[in-house]
Amino acid sequence: MSRLHDNRLRSLAEAVRGGTMRAASENLYVAPSSISRQIAQLEEELGAPLIERNRSPLKLTEAGELALRYYREFTMQQEAFVSQIRDLNHLKGGTVKIAVGEALIGDLLSNVLDRFMAQYPDIHLVVRTGGTAEVVGLVQEDEAHMGMVF
């Protein structure tokens, strides 16, 4: 089996997170057909179906669950590796993923994040918004390092 392609696994993860190919396409800024094609190519490469067809929200097969778990673990290990290398070089950089409840988005949070980014320009912030359940899910699934809800 050839090396798994990160974009294919990311497409699968986004489709599961959003519940549909369309939601994944909006989050990744690509056409829904591209998400579907990426998942189909991954299924072909692995030789197993990863999603149950014609289900909404999208439901993973057992093989899909394994693929998603692999992707999440790989992503966490990759982030930890990069962080450790940067620590060795005394750099304060990396990516911080924050999930924020919709009620908290506003000037106060924007001002705090603006000050943080000015103080730590080498840290890339990724902020996702959603309802309480979605924020909790993002943290539980290791899609966000930290979550804030009201």
Coordinates of C-alpha atoms in Angstrom, one line a residue:
M1 CA 0.0 0.0 0.0
S2 CA 1.4 3.4 -0.9
R3 CA 1.7 6.2 1.6
L4 CA -1.7 7.6 2.6
H5 CA -2.3 11.1 1.2
D6 CA -3.0 13.7 3.9
N7 CA -5.5 15.6 1.8
R8 CA -7.6 12.5 1.4
L9 CA -7.7 11.8 5.1
R10 CA -8.4 15.4 5.8
S11 CA -11.3 15.4 3.4
L12 CA -12.7 12.3 5.2
A13 CA -12.2 14.0 8.6
E14 CA -13.9 17.2 7.5
A15 CA -16.8 15.3 5.9
V16 CA -17.4 13.5 9.2
R17 CA -17.0 16.7 11.2
G18 CA -19.5 18.6 9.0
G19 CA -21.8 15.6 8.4
T20 CA -21.9 16.1 4.7
M21 CA -19.6 16.4 1.7
R22 CA -21.0 19.9 1.1
A23 CA -20.0 21.0 4.6
A24 CA -16.5 19.6 4.1
S25 CA -16.2 21.4 0.8
E26 CA -17.2 24.7 2.4
N27 CA -14.6 24.2 5.2
L28 CA -11.9 23.2 2.8
Y29 CA -12.9 25.7 0.0
V30 CA -13.2 23.0 -2.7
A31 CA -16.0 21.6 -4.7
P32 CA -18.2 18.8 -3.1
S33 CA -17.2 16.5 -6.0
S34 CA -13.5 17.0 -4.9
I35 CA -14.3 15.8 -1.4
S36 CA -16.2 12.8 -2.8
R37 CA -13.4 12.0 -5.2
Q38 CA -10.7 12.2 -2.4
I39 CA -12.7 9.8 -0.2
A40 CA -13.3 7.4 -3.1
Q41 CA -9.6 7.4 -3.9
L42 CA -8.7 6.7 -0.3
E43 CA -11.3 3.8 -0.3
E44 CA -9.7 2.4 -3.4
E45 CA -6.2 2.7 -2.0
L46 CA -7.2 1.0 1.3
G47 CA -9.5 -1.5 -0.4
A48 CA -12.4 -0.9 1.9
P49 CA -15.4 1.4 2.1
L50 CA -15.0 4.2 4.6
I51 CA -18.4 5.7 4.6
E52 CA -21.9 4.3 4.3
R53 CA -23.4 5.7 1.1
N54 CA -26.6 7.7 1.0
R55 CA -26.6 8.5 4.7
S56 CA -27.1 12.0 6.1
P57 CA -25.4 12.9 8.3
L58 CA -22.4 11.0 7.0
K59 CA -21.7 7.7 8.8
L60 CA -18.4 5.9 8.9
T61 CA -17.9 2.2 8.4
E62 CA -15.6 0.4 10.8
A63 CA -12.7 0.9 8.4
G64 CA -13.6 4.6 8.2
E65 CA -13.4 4.8 12.0
L66 CA -9.9 3.3 11.9
A67 CA -8.9 5.7 9.1
L68 CA -10.2 8.7 11.1
R69 CA -8.5 7.6 14.3
Y70 CA -5.2 7.2 12.3
Y71 CA -5.5 10.6 10.8
R72 CA -6.2 12.3 14.2
E73 CA -3.3 10.4 15.9
F74 CA -1.0 11.2 13.0
T75 CA -1.9 14.9 13.1
M76 CA -1.4 15.1 16.8
Q77 CA 2.0 13.4 16.6
Q78 CA 3.0 15.7 13.7
E79 CA 2.1 18.8 15.7
A80 CA 3.9 17.5 18.7
F81 CA 7.0 16.8 16.7
V82 CA 7.1 20.2 15.1
S83 CA 6.5 21.8 18.5
Q84 CA 9.4 19.9 20.0
I85 CA 11.8 20.8 17.2
R86 CA 10.8 24.5 17.6
D87 CA 11.4 24.3 21.3
L88 CA 14.8 22.9 20.6
N89 CA 15.5 26.0 18.5
H90 CA 14.0 28.3 21.2
L91 CA 11.3 29.4 18.8
K92 CA 7.9 30.4 20.0
G93 CA 5.8 29.3 17.1
G94 CA 3.3 26.8 15.8
T95 CA -0.4 26.5 15.4
V96 CA -3.0 26.8 18.1
K97 CA -6.5 25.6 17.2
I98 CA -9.3 27.2 19.3
A99 CA -13.0 26.3 19.1
V100 CA -15.2 29.2 20.3
G101 CA -18.9 29.2 21.1
E102 CA -20.9 31.5 18.9
A103 CA -22.0 33.6 21.9
L104 CA -18.4 34.5 22.7
I105 CA -17.5 35.9 19.2
G106 CA -17.3 39.6 19.5
D107 CA -15.1 42.6 20.1
L108 CA -13.7 41.4 23.5
L109 CA -12.4 38.1 22.0
S110 CA -11.2 39.8 18.9
N111 CA -9.2 42.3 21.0
V112 CA -7.6 39.6 23.1
L113 CA -6.7 37.5 20.0
D114 CA -5.3 40.6 18.2
R115 CA -3.1 41.4 21.2
F116 CA -1.9 37.7 21.4
M117 CA -1.0 37.7 17.7
A118 CA 0.9 40.9 18.0
Q119 CA 2.9 39.6 21.0
Y120 CA 3.5 36.1 19.4
P121 CA 3.7 36.7 15.6
D122 CA 5.1 33.2 14.9
I123 CA 2.0 31.5 16.4
H124 CA -0.7 30.8 13.9
L125 CA -4.2 30.8 15.4
V126 CA -7.0 28.8 13.8
V127 CA -10.4 29.8 15.3
R128 CA -13.5 27.8 14.6
T129 CA -17.0 28.8 15.9
G130 CA -20.0 26.7 16.6
G131 CA -22.6 25.8 19.2
T132 CA -21.7 24.3 22.5
A133 CA -22.0 20.7 21.4
E134 CA -19.8 21.4 18.3
V135 CA -17.1 23.1 20.4
V136 CA -17.0 20.2 22.9
G137 CA -16.9 17.7 20.0
L138 CA -14.0 19.5 18.4
V139 CA -12.0 19.4 21.6
Q140 CA -12.9 15.8 22.3
E141 CA -11.9 14.8 18.7
D142 CA -8.6 16.7 19.1
E143 CA -9.6 19.0 16.3
A144 CA -9.1 22.0 18.7
H145 CA -6.5 22.4 21.4
M146 CA -8.9 24.5 23.5
G147 CA -12.6 25.3 23.5
M148 CA -14.5 28.2 25.0
V149 CA -18.2 28.3 25.5
F150 CA -20.7 30.4 27.5

